[in-house]
CSV table of C-alpha atoms in Angstrom, one decimal:
chain,number,residue,atom,x,y,z
A,1118,MET,CA,-58.3,206.7,-67.4
A,1119,ALA,CA,-58.8,209.9,-69.5
A,1120,ASP,CA,-61.5,212.3,-68.6
A,1121,LYS,CA,-64.3,211.4,-71.0
A,1122,THR,CA,-66.0,214.8,-70.5
A,1123,ALA,CA,-63.0,216.8,-71.5
A,1124,ARG,CA,-63.6,217.0,-75.3
A,1125,SER,CA,-65.6,215.4,-78.1
A,1126,THR,CA,-63.7,212.8,-80.1
A,1127,ASP,CA,-64.5,210.3,-82.8
A,1128,PHE,CA,-63.6,207.3,-80.6
A,1129,ASP,CA,-62.8,206.6,-77.0
A,1130,VAL,CA,-59.8,204.6,-78.0
A,1131,VAL,CA,-58.0,204.0,-81.3
A,1132,ILE,CA,-55.6,201.1,-81.7
A,1133,ILE,CA,-52.9,201.5,-84.4
A,1134,GLY,CA,-52.1,197.9,-85.5
A,1135,GLY,CA,-54.3,194.8,-85.8
A,1136,GLY,CA,-51.9,192.1,-84.6
A,1137,PRO,CA,-52.4,190.0,-81.5
A,1138,GLY,CA,-51.7,192.9,-79.1
A,1139,GLY,CA,-53.8,195.4,-81.1
A,1140,TYR,CA,-56.9,193.4,-82.0
A,1141,VAL,CA,-57.1,191.9,-78.5
A,1142,ALA,CA,-56.9,195.4,-77.0
A,1143,ALA,CA,-59.6,196.5,-79.3
A,1144,ILE,CA,-61.9,193.6,-78.5
A,1145,ARG,CA,-61.4,194.1,-74.7
A,1146,ALA,CA,-62.1,197.8,-75.1
A,1147,GLY,CA,-65.3,197.0,-77.0
A,1148,GLN,CA,-66.3,194.5,-74.2
A,1149,LEU,CA,-65.9,197.3,-71.7
A,1150,GLY,CA,-68.2,199.6,-73.5
A,1151,LEU,CA,-65.6,201.8,-75.1
A,1152,LYS,CA,-66.1,203.1,-78.7
A,1153,ALA,CA,-63.0,201.6,-80.3
A,1154,ALA,CA,-61.4,201.6,-83.7
A,1155,CYS,CA,-58.5,199.4,-84.9
A,1156,VAL,CA,-56.4,200.9,-87.7
A,1157,GLU,CA,-54.6,198.3,-89.9
A,1158,ALA,CA,-53.1,198.7,-93.3
A,1159,ASP,CA,-52.7,194.9,-94.0
A,1160,LYS,CA,-54.6,191.8,-93.0
A,1161,LEU,CA,-56.0,191.7,-89.5
A,1162,GLY,CA,-54.1,189.3,-87.2
A,1163,GLY,CA,-50.7,190.9,-87.9
A,1164,VAL,CA,-47.5,188.9,-88.4
A,1165,CYS,CA,-48.6,186.0,-86.0
A,1166,LEU,CA,-51.8,185.0,-87.8
A,1167,ASN,CA,-50.7,185.8,-91.4
A,1168,ILE,CA,-47.0,185.3,-91.8
A,1169,GLY,CA,-45.8,184.0,-88.4
A,1170,CYS,CA,-47.1,181.7,-85.7
A,1171,ILE,CA,-50.1,180.2,-87.3
A,1172,PRO,CA,-48.9,179.3,-90.8
A,1173,THR,CA,-45.6,178.1,-89.5
A,1174,LYS,CA,-47.3,175.8,-87.1
A,1175,ALA,CA,-49.4,174.5,-89.9
A,1176,LEU,CA,-46.2,173.7,-91.8
A,1177,LEU,CA,-44.7,172.1,-88.8
A,1178,SER,CA,-47.8,169.8,-88.4
A,1179,SER,CA,-47.2,168.7,-92.0
A,1180,ALA,CA,-43.5,168.2,-91.4
A,1181,LEU,CA,-44.3,166.0,-88.3
A,1182,LEU,CA,-46.7,163.9,-90.3
A,1183,VAL,CA,-44.0,163.4,-93.0
A,1184,SER,CA,-41.5,162.3,-90.4
A,1185,GLU,CA,-44.0,159.9,-88.8
A,1186,LEU,CA,-44.8,158.4,-92.2
A,1187,LYS,CA,-41.2,157.5,-92.6
A,1188,SER,CA,-41.6,155.0,-89.8
A,1189,ALA,CA,-45.1,153.9,-90.6
A,1190,ASP,CA,-44.2,150.3,-91.2
A,1191,GLY,CA,-44.0,150.0,-87.4
A,1192,HIS,CA,-47.7,150.6,-87.3
A,1193,GLY,CA,-48.4,148.1,-90.1
A,1194,ILE,CA,-48.7,150.7,-92.8
A,1195,THR,CA,-46.7,150.1,-96.0
A,1196,PHE,CA,-46.9,151.8,-99.3
A,1197,ASP,CA,-44.9,152.1,-102.6
A,1198,GLY,CA,-43.2,155.2,-103.9
A,1199,PHE,CA,-43.1,157.4,-100.8
A,1200,ASP,CA,-42.7,161.0,-101.9
A,1201,VAL,CA,-43.1,164.4,-100.4
A,1202,ASP,CA,-44.1,167.8,-101.8
A,1203,LEU,CA,-43.9,171.1,-99.9
A,1204,GLY,CA,-46.4,172.8,-102.2
A,1205,PRO,CA,-49.6,171.4,-100.9
A,1206,ALA,CA,-48.4,171.9,-97.3
A,1207,GLN,CA,-47.6,175.5,-98.1
A,1208,LYS,CA,-51.1,176.0,-99.6
A,1209,ARG,CA,-52.7,174.4,-96.6
A,1210,SER,CA,-50.8,176.8,-94.3
A,1211,ARG,CA,-52.2,179.8,-96.2
A,1212,THR,CA,-55.8,178.4,-95.9
A,1213,VAL,CA,-55.4,178.1,-92.1
A,1214,ALA,CA,-53.9,181.6,-91.8
A,1215,ASN,CA,-56.6,183.2,-94.0
A,1216,ARG,CA,-59.4,181.5,-92.0
A,1217,LEU,CA,-58.1,182.9,-88.7
A,1218,SER,CA,-57.5,186.4,-90.1
A,1219,ASN,CA,-61.1,186.4,-91.3
A,1220,GLY,CA,-62.1,185.3,-87.8
A,1221,VAL,CA,-60.5,188.4,-86.3
A,1222,SER,CA,-62.7,190.6,-88.5
A,1223,PHE,CA,-65.7,188.8,-87.2
A,1224,LEU,CA,-64.6,189.3,-83.6
A,1225,LEU,CA,-64.1,193.0,-84.1
A,1226,LYS,CA,-67.6,193.4,-85.6
A,1227,LYS,CA,-69.1,191.3,-82.8
A,1228,ASN,CA,-67.6,193.6,-80.2
A,1229,LYS,CA,-68.6,196.8,-82.1
A,1230,VAL,CA,-65.0,197.7,-83.0
A,1231,GLU,CA,-64.6,199.7,-86.2
A,1232,HIS,CA,-61.9,198.4,-88.5
A,1233,VAL,CA,-60.3,201.4,-90.1
A,1234,GLU,CA,-58.3,200.3,-93.1
A,1235,GLY,CA,-55.0,202.2,-93.7
A,1236,TYR,CA,-51.7,203.1,-92.2
A,1237,GLY,CA,-51.9,205.0,-88.9
A,1238,ARG,CA,-49.6,207.7,-87.6
A,1239,LEU,CA,-49.8,209.8,-84.5
A,1240,LEU,CA,-50.3,213.6,-85.1
A,1241,GLY,CA,-50.3,214.5,-81.4
A,1242,GLY,CA,-53.2,215.8,-79.3
A,1243,GLY,CA,-55.2,212.6,-79.6
A,1244,ARG,CA,-55.2,212.7,-83.4
A,1245,VAL,CA,-54.4,209.8,-85.7
A,1246,GLU,CA,-53.8,210.2,-89.4
A,1247,VAL,CA,-54.9,207.3,-91.5
A,1248,GLU,CA,-53.5,206.9,-95.0
A,1249,ASN,CA,-55.2,204.5,-97.4
A,1250,ASN,CA,-54.5,204.3,-101.2
A,1251,GLY,CA,-53.0,207.8,-101.2
A,1252,GLN,CA,-56.0,209.3,-99.3
A,1253,LYS,CA,-55.6,210.7,-95.8
A,1254,ARG,CA,-58.1,211.3,-93.1
A,1255,THR,CA,-57.8,212.2,-89.4
A,1256,ILE,CA,-59.6,210.5,-86.6
A,1257,THR,CA,-59.5,211.5,-82.9
A,1258,ALA,CA,-59.6,209.6,-79.7
A,1259,ARG,CA,-59.2,210.2,-76.0
A,1260,ASP,CA,-56.7,207.3,-75.8
A,1261,ILE,CA,-54.5,205.7,-78.4
A,1262,ILE,CA,-52.7,202.4,-78.2
A,1263,ILE,CA,-49.6,201.8,-80.4
A,1264,ALA,CA,-49.4,198.1,-81.5
A,1265,THR,CA,-47.3,198.3,-84.6
A,1266,GLY,CA,-45.3,195.1,-84.0
A,1267,SER,CA,-41.9,194.2,-85.3
A,1268,ARG,CA,-40.1,192.9,-88.4
A,1269,PRO,CA,-37.1,190.6,-89.2
A,1270,ARG,CA,-33.7,192.1,-88.6
A,1271,SER,CA,-31.1,192.4,-91.4
A,1272,LEU,CA,-27.4,192.5,-90.7
A,1273,PRO,CA,-24.7,194.2,-92.8
A,1274,PHE,CA,-23.3,190.8,-93.8
A,1275,LEU,CA,-26.7,189.2,-94.1
A,1276,GLN,CA,-29.0,191.4,-96.1
A,1277,ILE,CA,-32.5,189.9,-96.6
A,1278,ASP,CA,-33.8,190.2,-100.2
A,1279,GLU,CA,-36.4,187.4,-100.0
A,1280,GLU,CA,-35.0,186.0,-103.2
A,1281,ARG,CA,-31.9,184.1,-102.1
A,1282,ILE,CA,-31.6,185.3,-98.5
A,1283,TRP,CA,-34.9,184.9,-96.8
A,1284,SER,CA,-36.5,186.2,-93.7
A,1285,SER,CA,-39.1,183.9,-92.0
A,1286,THR,CA,-41.6,185.5,-94.4
A,1287,GLY,CA,-39.7,184.3,-97.5
A,1288,ALA,CA,-39.2,180.9,-96.0
A,1289,LEU,CA,-43.0,180.6,-95.4
A,1290,PHE,CA,-44.0,181.2,-99.0
A,1291,GLN,CA,-41.8,178.6,-100.7
A,1292,LYS,CA,-43.7,176.0,-102.7
A,1293,LYS,CA,-40.7,173.8,-103.3
A,1294,ALA,CA,-38.2,172.5,-100.9
A,1295,PRO,CA,-34.6,173.5,-102.1
A,1296,GLY,CA,-31.7,171.1,-102.2
A,1297,SER,CA,-29.8,173.0,-99.5
A,1298,LEU,CA,-30.4,175.7,-97.0
A,1299,VAL,CA,-28.3,177.4,-94.3
A,1300,VAL,CA,-30.3,178.7,-91.3
A,1301,VAL,CA,-28.5,181.6,-89.5
A,1302,GLY,CA,-29.8,181.8,-86.0
A,1303,ALA,CA,-30.8,178.8,-83.8
A,1304,GLY,CA,-33.6,180.4,-81.8
A,1305,ALA,CA,-37.2,179.3,-82.1
A,1306,VAL,CA,-37.8,180.6,-85.6
A,1307,GLY,CA,-34.6,179.2,-87.0
A,1308,MET,CA,-35.0,175.7,-85.5
A,1309,GLU,CA,-38.7,175.5,-86.6
A,1310,PHE,CA,-37.8,176.2,-90.2
A,1311,ALA,CA,-34.8,173.9,-90.0
A,1312,ASP,CA,-37.3,171.2,-88.9
A,1313,ILE,CA,-39.7,171.9,-91.7
A,1314,TYR,CA,-37.3,171.9,-94.6
A,1315,ASN,CA,-35.3,168.9,-93.3
A,1316,ALA,CA,-38.6,166.9,-93.3
A,1317,TYR,CA,-39.2,167.8,-96.9
A,1318,GLY,CA,-35.7,166.7,-98.0
A,1319,THR,CA,-33.6,169.8,-97.8
A,1320,ARG,CA,-30.0,169.5,-96.7
A,1321,VAL,CA,-30.0,171.9,-93.7
A,1322,THR,CA,-27.1,173.6,-91.9
A,1323,VAL,CA,-27.7,175.6,-88.8
A,1324,ILE,CA,-25.3,178.4,-87.7
A,1325,GLU,CA,-25.6,180.0,-84.3
A,1326,ALA,CA,-23.3,182.7,-82.8
A,1327,LEU,CA,-24.0,181.6,-79.2
A,1328,ASP,CA,-22.7,178.4,-77.7
A,1329,ARG,CA,-25.8,176.3,-78.2
A,1330,VAL,CA,-29.1,176.0,-80.1
A,1331,LEU,CA,-32.1,177.6,-78.4
A,1332,PRO,CA,-29.8,179.7,-76.3
A,1333,LEU,CA,-32.6,181.1,-74.2
A,1334,GLU,CA,-33.6,177.6,-73.0
A,1335,ASP,CA,-32.2,175.5,-70.3
A,1336,LYS,CA,-28.9,173.8,-71.3
A,1337,ASP,CA,-30.4,170.3,-71.0
A,1338,SER,CA,-33.2,171.3,-73.4
A,1339,SER,CA,-30.7,172.7,-75.9
A,1340,ARG,CA,-28.6,169.6,-75.8
A,1341,VAL,CA,-31.5,167.2,-76.5
A,1342,VAL,CA,-32.7,169.2,-79.4
A,1343,ALA,CA,-29.3,169.5,-80.9
A,1344,GLN,CA,-28.8,165.7,-80.6
A,1345,SER,CA,-32.1,165.1,-82.2
A,1346,PHE,CA,-31.4,167.4,-85.2
A,1347,LYS,CA,-28.0,165.8,-85.7
A,1348,ARG,CA,-29.6,162.4,-85.8
A,1349,ARG,CA,-31.7,163.7,-88.7
A,1350,LYS,CA,-28.5,164.5,-90.6
A,1351,MET,CA,-28.5,168.3,-90.0
A,1352,ASP,CA,-25.2,170.0,-89.5
A,1353,ILE,CA,-25.1,172.4,-86.6
A,1354,PHE,CA,-22.3,175.0,-85.9
A,1355,THR,CA,-22.5,176.8,-82.6
A,1356,SER,CA,-20.2,179.6,-81.3
A,1357,ALA,CA,-19.8,180.4,-85.0
A,1358,ARG,CA,-19.5,183.8,-86.7
A,1359,VAL,CA,-20.9,184.5,-90.2
A,1360,LYS,CA,-18.4,186.8,-92.0
A,1361,ASN,CA,-20.0,187.3,-95.4
A,1362,THR,CA,-22.8,186.2,-97.7
A,1363,GLU,CA,-22.7,186.6,-101.4
A,1364,VAL,CA,-25.5,185.9,-103.9
A,1365,ILE,CA,-24.0,183.9,-106.8
A,1366,SER,CA,-25.5,182.7,-110.0
A,1367,ASP,CA,-27.3,179.7,-108.7
A,1368,GLY,CA,-27.5,180.3,-104.9
A,1369,VAL,CA,-25.6,181.9,-102.0
A,1370,ALA,CA,-22.0,181.6,-100.8
A,1371,ILE,CA,-21.8,182.0,-97.1
A,1372,SER,CA,-18.5,182.3,-95.2
A,1373,PHE,CA,-18.2,181.7,-91.5
A,1374,THR,CA,-15.8,180.7,-88.7
A,1375,ASP,CA,-16.6,177.8,-86.4
A,1376,LYS,CA,-15.9,177.7,-82.7
A,1377,LYS,CA,-12.4,176.3,-83.3
A,1378,GLY,CA,-11.5,179.2,-85.5
A,1379,LYS,CA,-11.7,177.2,-88.7
A,1380,ASP,CA,-13.0,179.1,-91.8
A,1381,HIS,CA,-15.8,177.6,-93.9
A,1382,ARG,CA,-17.4,178.5,-97.1
A,1383,LEU,CA,-20.6,176.9,-98.2
A,1384,GLU,CA,-22.5,177.3,-101.5
A,1385,VAL,CA,-26.1,176.6,-101.0
A,1386,ASP,CA,-29.4,177.3,-102.7
A,1387,TYR,CA,-30.8,179.6,-100.0
A,1388,VAL,CA,-30.0,181.2,-96.7
A,1389,LEU,CA,-32.6,181.9,-94.0
A,1390,SER,CA,-31.8,184.8,-91.7
A,1391,ALA,CA,-33.4,184.1,-88.3
A,1392,VAL,CA,-31.3,186.5,-86.2
A,1393,GLY,CA,-34.1,188.3,-84.4
A,1394,ARG,CA,-36.6,191.1,-84.9
A,1395,ILE,CA,-36.7,194.9,-84.5
A,1396,PRO,CA,-39.7,197.1,-83.5
A,1397,ASN,CA,-41.8,199.0,-86.1
A,1398,THR,CA,-41.4,202.4,-84.4
A,1399,GLU,CA,-40.4,204.5,-87.5
A,1400,ASP,CA,-42.9,206.5,-89.5
A,1401,VAL,CA,-45.6,206.1,-86.8
A,1402,GLY,CA,-45.4,209.7,-85.6
A,1403,LEU,CA,-43.9,208.8,-82.2
A,1404,GLU,CA,-41.3,211.6,-82.3
A,1405,ARG,CA,-43.8,214.2,-83.4
A,1406,ALA,CA,-46.1,213.1,-80.5
A,1407,GLY,CA,-43.3,213.2,-78.0
A,1408,VAL,CA,-43.4,209.5,-77.2
A,1409,ARG,CA,-40.1,208.3,-75.7
A,1410,LEU,CA,-38.3,205.2,-77.0
A,1411,THR,CA,-35.9,203.0,-75.0
A,1412,GLU,CA,-32.2,203.7,-75.5
A,1413,ARG,CA,-31.6,200.0,-76.2
A,1414,GLY,CA,-33.5,198.5,-79.0
A,1415,GLY,CA,-35.7,201.5,-79.9
A,1416,PHE,CA,-38.8,200.1,-78.3
A,1417,VAL,CA,-41.6,202.3,-77.0
A,1418,ALA,CA,-40.9,202.9,-73.3
A,1419,VAL,CA,-43.9,202.0,-71.2
A,1420,ASP,CA,-44.8,201.6,-67.5
A,1421,GLU,CA,-46.4,198.6,-65.8
A,1422,ALA,CA,-49.9,199.6,-67.2
A,1423,MET,CA,-48.5,200.0,-70.7
A,1424,ARG,CA,-48.6,203.9,-70.6
A,1425,THR,CA,-46.0,205.7,-72.6
A,1426,SER,CA,-44.4,209.0,-71.7
A,1427,VAL,CA,-47.3,210.9,-73.3
A,1428,PRO,CA,-50.7,211.0,-71.4
A,1429,GLY,CA,-53.3,209.2,-73.3
A,1430,VAL,CA,-50.9,207.2,-75.5
A,1431,TRP,CA,-50.2,203.5,-74.7
A,1432,ALA,CA,-48.2,200.8,-76.3
A,1433,VAL,CA,-48.4,197.0,-76.4
A,1434,GLY,CA,-46.9,194.0,-78.1
A,1435,ASP,CA,-43.6,193.7,-79.9
A,1436,CYS,CA,-43.1,197.4,-80.3
A,1437,ALA,CA,-43.2,197.8,-76.4
A,1438,GLY,CA,-40.3,195.4,-75.9
A,1439,GLU,CA,-39.9,192.6,-73.3
A,1440,GLN,CA,-40.5,189.1,-74.9
A,1441,LEU,CA,-41.5,189.4,-78.5
A,1442,LEU,CA,-44.3,186.8,-78.2
A,1443,ALA,CA,-47.9,186.9,-79.4
A,1444,HIS,CA,-49.3,185.7,-76.0
A,1445,LYS,CA,-47.4,188.4,-74.2
A,1446,GLY,CA,-48.8,191.0,-76.5
A,1447,MET,CA,-52.3,189.8,-76.0
A,1448,HIS,CA,-52.0,190.1,-72.2
A,1449,GLU,CA,-50.6,193.6,-72.6
A,1450,GLY,CA,-53.5,194.5,-74.8
A,1451,VAL,CA,-56.0,193.5,-72.1
A,1452,VAL,CA,-54.0,195.4,-69.4
A,1453,ALA,CA,-54.0,198.6,-71.5
A,1454,ALA,CA,-57.7,198.4,-72.4
A,1455,GLU,CA,-58.7,197.8,-68.8
A,1456,HIS,CA,-56.7,200.6,-67.5
A,1457,ILE,CA,-58.1,203.0,-70.1
A,1458,ALA,CA,-61.6,201.9,-69.1
A,1459,GLY,CA,-60.7,202.5,-65.4
A,1460,VAL,CA,-61.1,198.9,-64.4
A,1461,GLY,CA,-57.4,197.9,-64.5
A,1462,HIS,CA,-56.3,195.8,-61.6
A,1463,HIS,CA,-53.4,193.8,-62.8
A,1464,THR,CA,-50.2,194.0,-64.9
A,1465,VAL,CA,-48.2,191.5,-66.9
A,1466,ASP,CA,-45.9,189.1,-65.0
A,1467,TYR,CA,-42.9,189.1,-67.4
A,1468,GLY,CA,-41.3,186.5,-65.2
A,1469,ASN,CA,-44.1,184.0,-66.0
A,1470,VAL,CA,-44.2,184.2,-69.8
A,1471,PRO,CA,-43.9,180.8,-71.4
A,1472,ASN,CA,-41.5,180.2,-74.2
A,1473,CYS,CA,-42.5,177.7,-76.9
A,1474,THR,CA,-40.6,176.2,-79.8
A,1475,TYR,CA,-42.7,173.9,-82.1
A,1476,CYS,CA,-40.1,171.9,-83.8
A,1477,HIS,CA,-39.8,168.2,-83.2
A,1478,PRO,CA,-39.1,167.5,-80.4
A,1479,GLU,CA,-41.1,170.4,-79.0
A,1480,VAL,CA,-39.5,172.7,-76.4
A,1481,ALA,CA,-41.3,174.8,-73.8
A,1482,SER,CA,-40.3,176.5,-70.6
A,1483,VAL,CA,-41.3,179.0,-68.0
A,1484,GLY,CA,-39.4,180.8,-65.2
A,1485,LEU,CA,-35.7,180.3,-64.5
A,1486,THR,CA,-33.2,177.9,-66.1
A,1487,GLU,CA,-31.2,175.8,-63.7
A,1488,GLU,CA,-28.2,178.0,-64.4
A,1489,GLN,CA,-30.1,181.2,-63.7
A,1490,ALA,CA,-31.5,179.8,-60.5
A,1491,ARG,CA,-28.0,179.0,-59.2
A,1492,GLU,CA,-26.6,182.3,-60.3
A,1493,LYS,CA,-29.3,184.0,-58.2
A,1494,GLY,CA,-28.1,182.0,-55.2
A,1495,LEU,CA,-31.3,180.1,-54.8
A,1496,ASP,CA,-31.2,176.9,-52.8
A,1497,ILE,CA,-32.8,174.6,-55.3
A,1498,GLU,CA,-33.6,170.9,-56.0
A,1499,VAL,CA,-34.0,169.7,-59.6
A,1500,GLY,CA,-36.3,166.9,-60.7
A,1501,LYS,CA,-36.0,165.5,-64.2
A,1502,PHE,CA,-38.4,162.9,-65.5
A,1503,PRO,CA,-37.6,161.2,-68.9
A,1504,TRP,CA,-40.4,160.5,-71.4
A,1505,ALA,CA,-38.9,157.0,-71.6
A,1506,GLY,CA,-40.7,156.4,-68.2
A,1507,ASN,CA,-44.1,157.6,-69.5
A,1508,GLY,CA,-46.5,154.9,-70.8
A,1509,ARG,CA,-48.4,157.3,-73.1
A,1510,ALA,CA,-45.2,158.6,-74.7
A,1511,LEU,CA,-43.9,155.1,-75.3
A,1512,ALA,CA,-47.2,154.0,-76.8
A,1513,ALA,CA,-47.1,156.9,-79.2
A,1514,GLY,CA,-43.5,156.2,-80.1
A,1515,ASP,CA,-42.4,159.6,-79.1
A,1516,SER,CA,-40.2,159.3,-76.0
A,1517,THR,CA,-37.3,161.8,-76.7
A,1518,GLY,CA,-36.8,164.4,-74.0
A,1519,PHE,CA,-37.9,165.0,-70.4
A,1520,VAL,CA,-39.8,167.2,-67.9
A,1521,LYS,CA,-37.5,169.2,-65.7
A,1522,VAL,CA,-38.7,171.0,-62.6
A,1523,ILE,CA,-36.6,173.4,-60.5
A,1524,ARG,CA,-37.9,173.8,-57.0
A,1525,ASP,CA,-37.0,176.5,-54.5
A,1526,LYS,CA,-36.4,174.5,-51.3
A,1527,ARG,CA,-37.4,177.4,-49.0
A,1528,TYR,CA,-41.0,177.4,-50.0
A,1529,SER,CA,-41.1,174.4,-52.4
A,1530,GLU,CA,-42.4,176.7,-55.2
A,1531,VAL,CA,-41.6,176.1,-58.9
A,1532,VAL,CA,-39.0,178.6,-59.9
A,1533,GLY,CA,-38.6,177.1,-63.4
A,1534,ALA,CA,-40.0,174.3,-65.5
A,1535,HIS,CA,-38.6,172.9,-68.8
A,1536,ILE,CA,-40.1,170.4,-71.1
A,1537,VAL,CA,-38.7,168.7,-74.2
A,1538,GLY,CA,-40.8,166.2,-76.0
A,1539,PRO,CA,-44.4,165.4,-77.1
A,1540,HIS,CA,-46.8,168.2,-76.7
A,1541,ALA,CA,-44.4,170.2,-74.6
A,1542,THR,CA,-46.0,173.5,-75.6
A,1543,GLU,CA,-49.4,172.3,-74.3
A,1544,LEU,CA,-48.1,170.8,-71.1
A,1545,ILE,CA,-46.2,173.9,-70.0
A,1546,ALA,CA,-49.5,175.7,-69.3
A,1547,GLU,CA,-49.8,173.6,-66.2
A,1548,PHE,CA,-46.6,175.0,-64.8
A,1549,VAL,CA,-47.6,178.6,-65.8
A,1550,MET,CA,-50.8,178.2,-63.8
A,1551,ALA,CA,-48.9,176.7,-60.9
A,1552,ARG,CA,-46.5,179.5,-60.8
A,1553,HIS,CA,-49.2,182.1,-61.1
A,1554,LEU,CA,-51.0,180.6,-58.1
A,1555,GLU,CA,-47.7,180.1,-56.2
A,1556,SER,CA,-48.3,176.4,-56.0
A,1557,THR,CA,-45.8,174.1,-54.4
A,1558,VAL,CA,-44.5,171.0,-56.1
A,1559,GLU,CA,-46.4,168.9,-53.5
A,1560,GLU,CA,-49.6,170.5,-54.6
A,1561,ILE,CA,-48.9,169.7,-58.2
A,1562,ASP,CA,-48.3,166.1,-57.3
A,1563,ARG,CA,-51.4,165.9,-55.1
A,1564,ALA,CA,-53.6,167.1,-58.0
A,1565,MET,CA,-54.4,163.8,-59.5
A,1566,HIS,CA,-53.3,163.3,-63.0
A,1567,PRO,CA,-55.1,160.8,-65.3
A,1568,HIS,CA,-53.3,157.6,-66.4
A,1569,PRO,CA,-52.1,156.9,-69.0
A,1570,THR,CA,-51.4,160.5,-70.1
A,1571,LEU,CA,-48.4,162.7,-70.9
A,1572,SER,CA,-49.6,165.0,-68.1
A,1573,GLU,CA,-48.4,162.3,-65.6
A,1574,ALA,CA,-44.9,163.4,-66.4
A,1575,VAL,CA,-45.7,166.9,-65.0
A,1576,ALA,CA,-46.5,165.2,-61.6
A,1577,GLU,CA,-43.5,163.0,-61.9
A,1578,GLY,CA,-41.2,166.0,-62.5
A,1579,ALA,CA,-42.7,167.6,-59.5
A,1580,LEU,CA,-42.0,164.5,-57.4
A,1581,GLY,CA,-38.5,164.4,-58.9
A,1582,ALA,CA,-37.8,167.8,-57.5
A,1583,LEU,CA,-38.7,166.3,-54.1
A,1584,GLY,CA,-36.3,163.5,-54.7
A,1585,ARG,CA,-39.0,160.8,-54.9
A,1586,ALA,CA,-40.2,160.2,-58.4
A,1587,LEU,CA,-42.2,157.0,-58.7
A,1588,HIS,CA,-41.5,155.7,-62.2
A,1589,ILE,CA,-37.7,156.2,-62.6
């Protein structure tokens, strides 16, 4: 914690960036009695609330409803002239995003955090320059938190223009589903948008350089999602290399080589580049202030308490590396604020950060994959419970996928958990809590789960890792 008697400043702490990491750090600082300011040039909430997590999930909710309506006759619902229109769904997604962004403004005011509108840059010596509409002012603080986020990555052969070659931002603002779309990158972002556009009638092709979709997930999870997407008539090419993209008169020509070495050339309406993100660390004054960046990736280098190489300067969220996830950034924001206030007692457990993909079927995981556990030489037992054995899933007509639990035999702790299927992104929190508390799989089973619920599959997965599942 900085010496608060050393000098007079405008604020105790200034946060540059109002995304999940930044605004949460600001709120926590306010709760701890620090005089805080949050500098943000755009809408509060950052990428996640405005052009990322939240509006995308709103679109995915619409897409799921569209998919369910296609089989509504099984519920005794019939109608004439079934038609879909992306426009109203896109409009609804903006309404949801705007509501939450306005909510962040309320929370800052509630916690006595000043929202300083403008673009913030470090000047060194505890000074921050804020530029707004051509006007510049300097504010001072004893501590400064960098929370400048990240942006979509462009590649030499895949240059984003948001006209024909979209980033996730461009894909989010379309009011009409195109006839055809190629998605380059089969991570969470790529698979979610593939799901959305397929539901609204677009012919979707997915191209992934690695050997499977969702390459960070367990292989079993990747396989089930790929099979599901293919059943929906999406073409998927893995171990493929994009060679070139060319904007033509009425679309984009994309050339790539598949895993067998065969060349392909597709002419489609649009291409979505979903090949990752890079940190926003340029033009923030980091070099001038002496803040060190990592050699790989250009992220801000931080220690376990989110301190940078310069005393009094901290960094959280995407710009600080590790997993580029909103919930990870929020936790880092709390850690930084508490250490600045002198009450810090914990750090972020990067080995227990959940991954979530909100396509249908949903995918969620925490901890090690089966392959990673075996590579580490752990003596493991794997339990896998299919949704086909769960009454609630069957009743809902959503029984694709499984719950998979990887148990370390030595202490019977959960070293990894993987869920594909209904509400996977909600259910994974039970395993996150279990791992945080170092629970054994026996303890997960003995905590009574209500029937009939999806949560029963969590207990059954735990039992499966003991070799004694009850309902398969």
